[in-house]
Coordinates of C-alpha atoms in Angstrom, one line a residue:
M10 CA 0.0 0.0 0.0
N11 CA 1.2 3.5 -0.8
I12 CA 2.0 5.7 2.2
L13 CA 0.8 8.8 0.3
E14 CA -1.6 9.0 -2.6
I15 CA -2.7 12.3 -4.0
K16 CA -5.6 12.1 -6.5
N17 CA -6.7 14.9 -8.8
L18 CA -5.9 17.7 -6.3
E19 CA -6.9 21.2 -7.2
V20 CA -6.1 24.2 -5.0
S21 CA -7.0 27.9 -5.5
V22 CA -6.1 31.2 -4.0
T23 CA -8.5 34.1 -3.6
T24 CA -6.9 37.4 -5.0
I25 CA -8.2 40.8 -6.0
D26 CA -8.6 39.3 -9.5
G27 CA -10.8 36.5 -8.2
N28 CA -10.0 32.8 -7.6
V29 CA -6.8 31.6 -9.2
K30 CA -6.0 27.9 -9.6
I31 CA -2.5 27.2 -8.4
L32 CA -2.6 23.4 -8.3
R33 CA -4.4 21.7 -11.2
D34 CA -5.3 18.0 -11.3
V35 CA -2.2 16.9 -9.3
S36 CA -1.9 13.1 -8.8
L37 CA 1.1 11.5 -7.1
S38 CA 1.9 8.5 -5.0
I39 CA 4.8 7.6 -2.6
G40 CA 5.3 4.0 -1.6
E41 CA 6.8 2.6 1.6
N42 CA 10.4 3.6 2.2
E43 CA 10.5 5.5 -1.1
I44 CA 11.9 8.9 -1.9
V45 CA 10.0 10.9 -4.6
G46 CA 11.5 14.1 -5.8
L47 CA 9.2 17.0 -6.8
V48 CA 11.1 19.2 -9.2
G49 CA 10.3 22.5 -10.9
E50 CA 11.1 26.2 -11.2
S51 CA 10.3 28.6 -8.3
G52 CA 6.5 29.3 -8.1
C53 CA 5.4 26.2 -9.9
G54 CA 3.4 24.9 -7.0
K55 CA 5.9 22.5 -5.2
T56 CA 5.6 24.1 -1.7
M57 CA 1.8 24.5 -2.1
T58 CA 1.6 20.7 -2.7
A59 CA 3.5 20.1 0.5
R60 CA 1.3 22.5 2.5
S61 CA -1.8 20.9 1.0
I62 CA -0.6 17.5 2.4
M63 CA -0.1 19.1 5.8
K64 CA -3.3 21.2 5.5
L65 CA -1.3 24.3 6.4
L66 CA -2.6 26.5 3.6
P67 CA -2.7 30.3 3.9
E68 CA -6.1 31.8 4.9
N69 CA -7.0 32.8 1.3
T70 CA -6.1 29.4 -0.1
K71 CA -8.3 26.3 -0.2
I72 CA -8.5 22.8 -1.6
D73 CA -11.3 22.8 -4.2
K74 CA -11.2 19.2 -5.3
G75 CA -9.3 15.9 -4.9
E76 CA -8.2 13.5 -2.3
I77 CA -5.0 13.1 -0.3
F78 CA -4.7 9.6 1.2
L79 CA -2.2 9.1 4.0
Q80 CA -2.0 5.3 4.7
G81 CA -5.5 4.9 3.2
E82 CA -7.2 7.8 5.1
D83 CA -8.3 10.9 3.2
I84 CA -6.9 13.8 5.2
V85 CA -8.8 16.3 3.1
K86 CA -11.8 15.4 5.2
K87 CA -10.0 15.7 8.5
D88 CA -10.8 18.7 10.7
E89 CA -8.0 20.8 12.4
R90 CA -8.2 18.8 15.7
E91 CA -7.6 15.6 13.8
M92 CA -4.8 17.2 11.7
R93 CA -2.9 18.3 14.8
K94 CA -2.5 14.6 15.7
I95 CA -1.3 13.7 12.2
R96 CA 1.2 16.6 11.9
G97 CA 4.4 15.6 13.7
G98 CA 3.0 12.1 14.1
K99 CA 2.3 10.3 10.8
V100 CA 3.7 13.1 8.7
S101 CA 6.4 15.7 9.4
M102 CA 8.0 18.5 7.4
I103 CA 11.4 20.2 7.3
F104 CA 11.8 23.6 5.7
Q105 CA 14.5 25.4 3.6
E106 CA 15.1 28.2 6.2
P107 CA 15.5 26.5 9.6
S108 CA 16.3 29.8 11.4
S109 CA 12.8 31.0 10.5
Y110 CA 11.2 28.0 12.2
L111 CA 13.3 27.8 15.4
N112 CA 12.2 30.1 18.2
P113 CA 15.2 32.2 19.2
V114 CA 14.1 32.5 22.9
F115 CA 14.0 28.8 23.7
T116 CA 16.8 26.3 23.8
V117 CA 17.0 23.6 21.1
G118 CA 16.2 20.9 23.6
T119 CA 13.1 22.6 24.8
Q120 CA 11.8 23.0 21.3
I121 CA 12.4 19.4 20.3
E122 CA 10.7 18.2 23.5
E123 CA 7.5 19.9 22.4
A124 CA 7.2 17.2 19.8
V125 CA 7.2 14.5 22.5
K126 CA 5.2 16.3 25.2
G127 CA 2.9 13.3 25.3
I128 CA 5.6 11.5 27.3
R129 CA 4.9 12.4 30.9
D130 CA 8.2 11.4 32.4
K131 CA 10.6 14.4 32.1
K132 CA 13.7 12.2 32.2
E133 CA 12.4 9.9 29.5
R134 CA 11.5 12.9 27.3
R135 CA 15.0 14.3 27.7
E136 CA 16.6 10.9 26.9
R137 CA 14.5 10.7 23.7
V138 CA 15.8 14.1 22.7
Y139 CA 19.4 13.1 23.4
R140 CA 19.0 10.0 21.3
I141 CA 17.6 11.9 18.3
L142 CA 20.3 14.6 18.6
E143 CA 22.9 11.8 18.4
E144 CA 21.1 10.3 15.4
V145 CA 21.4 13.5 13.4
G146 CA 25.1 13.8 14.3
L147 CA 24.9 16.4 17.1
E148 CA 26.3 16.2 20.6
R149 CA 24.0 16.1 23.7
S150 CA 25.2 19.5 24.7
I151 CA 23.3 21.0 21.8
Y152 CA 20.2 20.5 23.9
F153 CA 21.1 23.5 26.0
R154 CA 22.1 25.8 23.1
Y155 CA 20.0 28.5 21.5
P156 CA 19.3 28.5 17.7
H157 CA 21.5 31.5 17.1
Q158 CA 24.5 29.6 18.6
L159 CA 24.3 27.0 15.8
S160 CA 25.4 27.1 12.2
G161 CA 22.9 26.7 9.4
G162 CA 23.8 23.0 8.9
M163 CA 23.4 22.3 12.6
Q164 CA 20.1 24.1 12.7
Q165 CA 18.9 21.9 9.8
R166 CA 20.0 18.8 11.7
V167 CA 17.9 20.0 14.6
M168 CA 14.9 20.4 12.3
I169 CA 15.4 16.9 10.9
G170 CA 15.6 15.5 14.4
M171 CA 12.5 17.3 15.4
A172 CA 10.7 15.9 12.3
L173 CA 11.8 12.3 12.9
I174 CA 11.5 12.0 16.7
N175 CA 8.0 10.5 16.5
N176 CA 8.9 8.1 13.7
P177 CA 6.6 9.5 11.0
L178 CA 5.4 7.5 8.0
L179 CA 6.1 10.4 5.7
L180 CA 8.7 13.2 5.8
I181 CA 8.3 16.2 3.5
A182 CA 11.6 17.9 2.9
D183 CA 10.9 21.3 1.3
E184 CA 14.2 22.6 -0.2
P185 CA 16.2 21.5 2.9
T186 CA 19.6 22.4 1.4
T187 CA 18.8 25.7 -0.3
A188 CA 20.3 27.9 2.4
L189 CA 23.4 25.7 2.9
D190 CA 26.8 25.7 1.2
I191 CA 27.5 22.8 -1.1
T192 CA 29.6 20.7 1.4
T193 CA 27.0 21.1 4.2
A194 CA 24.2 20.4 1.7
H195 CA 25.8 17.1 0.7
M196 CA 26.2 16.1 4.3
I197 CA 22.5 16.8 5.0
I198 CA 21.5 14.7 1.9
E199 CA 23.7 11.8 3.1
L200 CA 22.2 12.1 6.6
L201 CA 18.6 12.0 5.2
K202 CA 19.5 8.8 3.2
K203 CA 20.8 7.2 6.3
L204 CA 17.8 8.2 8.5
M205 CA 15.4 7.1 5.8
N206 CA 16.7 3.5 6.2
S207 CA 17.0 3.5 10.0
H208 CA 13.5 5.1 10.5
R209 CA 11.9 3.4 7.5
V210 CA 10.3 6.7 6.5
S211 CA 9.1 7.7 3.0
I212 CA 10.2 11.1 1.8
L213 CA 8.7 13.8 -0.5
F214 CA 11.8 15.7 -1.5
I215 CA 11.1 19.2 -2.9
T216 CA 13.8 21.0 -4.9
H217 CA 14.5 23.1 -8.0
D218 CA 17.7 21.1 -8.5
I219 CA 17.0 18.2 -10.7
S220 CA 20.5 16.8 -10.4
L221 CA 20.2 16.6 -6.6
S222 CA 16.8 15.0 -6.9
V223 CA 18.1 12.3 -9.3
Y224 CA 21.0 11.6 -6.9
F225 CA 18.7 11.3 -3.8
S226 CA 15.3 10.1 -5.1
H227 CA 13.9 6.8 -6.5
R228 CA 11.4 8.6 -8.8
I229 CA 11.1 12.2 -10.0
A230 CA 7.9 14.2 -10.5
V231 CA 8.3 17.3 -12.7
M232 CA 5.9 20.1 -12.0
Y233 CA 5.1 23.0 -14.3
A234 CA 2.5 25.8 -13.8
G235 CA 0.7 23.8 -11.0
K236 CA 0.5 20.5 -12.8
I237 CA 2.8 17.4 -12.8
V238 CA 3.9 16.9 -16.4
E239 CA 6.2 13.9 -16.0
I240 CA 6.9 11.1 -13.5
S241 CA 9.9 9.0 -14.2
P242 CA 12.4 6.7 -12.4
S243 CA 15.4 8.7 -11.4
S244 CA 17.6 6.2 -13.2
E245 CA 15.8 7.0 -16.5
I246 CA 15.3 10.8 -16.4
F247 CA 18.7 11.9 -17.6
K248 CA 18.9 9.2 -20.3
N249 CA 15.4 9.6 -21.6
P250 CA 13.5 12.7 -20.5
V251 CA 10.1 12.4 -22.0
H252 CA 8.5 15.8 -21.4
P253 CA 10.0 18.8 -23.4
Y254 CA 10.1 20.8 -20.1
T255 CA 12.2 18.1 -18.4
E256 CA 14.4 18.0 -21.4
R257 CA 15.0 21.7 -21.3
L258 CA 15.6 21.7 -17.5
I259 CA 18.3 19.1 -18.0
A260 CA 19.8 21.0 -20.9
C261 CA 20.2 24.1 -18.5
L262 CA 22.4 22.2 -16.0
P263 CA 25.8 24.0 -15.7
E264 CA 27.7 20.6 -15.5
R265 CA 26.6 19.9 -19.1
Y266 CA 28.7 22.7 -20.4
R267 CA 32.4 23.3 -20.9
K268 CA 34.1 26.2 -19.1
G269 CA 33.3 29.4 -20.9
E270 CA 30.5 27.9 -22.9
K271 CA 27.2 29.8 -22.7
I272 CA 24.4 28.0 -20.9
K273 CA 21.2 27.7 -22.9
A274 CA 18.3 28.9 -20.7
I275 CA 14.7 27.8 -21.3
E276 CA 13.2 30.2 -23.9
G277 CA 10.3 32.5 -22.7
E278 CA 9.0 33.1 -19.2
V279 CA 7.2 31.1 -16.5
P280 CA 3.4 31.8 -17.1
D281 CA 1.3 33.8 -14.7
F282 CA -1.3 31.6 -13.0
R283 CA -3.8 34.4 -13.5
N284 CA -3.3 34.3 -17.2
L285 CA -2.2 30.8 -18.3
P286 CA -2.0 30.2 -22.1
P287 CA -4.7 28.1 -23.7
G288 CA -4.0 24.4 -24.0
C289 CA -0.7 23.1 -22.6
P290 CA 0.8 25.8 -20.4
F291 CA 4.3 25.0 -21.7
N292 CA 3.4 25.4 -25.3
P293 CA 4.7 29.0 -25.7
R294 CA 8.2 27.8 -24.7
C295 CA 8.1 24.4 -26.3
P296 CA 10.3 23.5 -29.3
Y297 CA 7.9 20.7 -30.3
R298 CA 4.7 22.8 -30.2
M299 CA 1.8 21.7 -32.5
K300 CA -1.6 23.2 -33.2
I301 CA -3.3 20.8 -30.7
C302 CA -1.0 22.0 -27.9
E303 CA -2.7 25.4 -28.1
E304 CA -6.2 24.0 -28.2
R305 CA -6.4 21.7 -25.1
E306 CA -4.3 20.2 -22.3
P307 CA -2.8 16.7 -22.8
E308 CA -4.0 13.8 -20.6
E309 CA -1.6 11.5 -18.9
R310 CA 0.1 8.8 -21.0
K311 CA 2.4 6.0 -20.2
V312 CA 5.6 6.1 -22.2
G313 CA 8.0 3.4 -21.4
K314 CA 8.7 3.6 -17.6
S315 CA 7.4 7.2 -17.4
I316 CA 4.0 8.9 -17.1
V317 CA 3.8 12.1 -19.2
R318 CA 1.4 14.9 -20.3
C319 CA 2.4 15.7 -23.8
F320 CA 0.9 15.5 -27.3
K321 CA 4.3 14.6 -28.7
Y322 CA 3.4 11.0 -27.9
G323 CA -0.2 11.1 -29.3
N324 CA -3.5 12.7 -28.4
T325 CA -5.4 9.8 -26.9
V326 CA -5.5 8.7 -23.3
E327 CA -3.5 5.5 -22.6
N328 CA -3.9 3.6 -19.4

């Protein structure tokens, strides 16, 4: 059974221009002990997907349609009281800016203990925190430190420990290495891989870096303009990208160019959600654009080991 299964999710935000769809027909599954990377340019809907799973949407944002099954239960139907039990229990989240989520006036240990406040015995609670600190590669003395006394990498280790202390089924990692230097980022990725195995946790790994996602994930979901346009095994995506957007993302990677060679950026601009082009939203930037691409959006098709939304592979639905 899948740990997470999102079906036909649609989310909109209320603006002065009216309701704007920011997630459109999103479907995605994550199996037991699996890492799925969610990749795309900034503003494409990756973080909103994560917040929808946690039901931590801004006040002007709502789920219009769809289902989000966590271990077979549709959490879209859960009220806030029920969701409080799920957050930090069955599903946890780590963020790209740990300093923004750690309270500067409380010690690290006090903040991690909040996640296990259900344990009444104070000594047992503290021992639990000590153990998780050691698991994420920090000394016990960090318990008594304040966030500002830690480096960015250490703060992110604290956030990982806080997220895993209750052994969740699913960990959502939202750009967890963005604010870190390349060496520290690599260490955090290796730590997550190790903890995934020891805690047997599934991970939704959100990033704009497709290379990092390929290295870390089992499968890659590529998102564009609020819709997943391709899902492929990470072992296949560099060899055989099936969606034109994925192809162009890979072509932009600096490591694919010799020193001094000009990097080829994706032509055009990311579309405004308030004014998406008719048909496939990628069609104005697509080198394979056909007339049908401007007339309607493509349905999902299975192409080899991948699932793709693109008329390049035909205009009929294939199950």
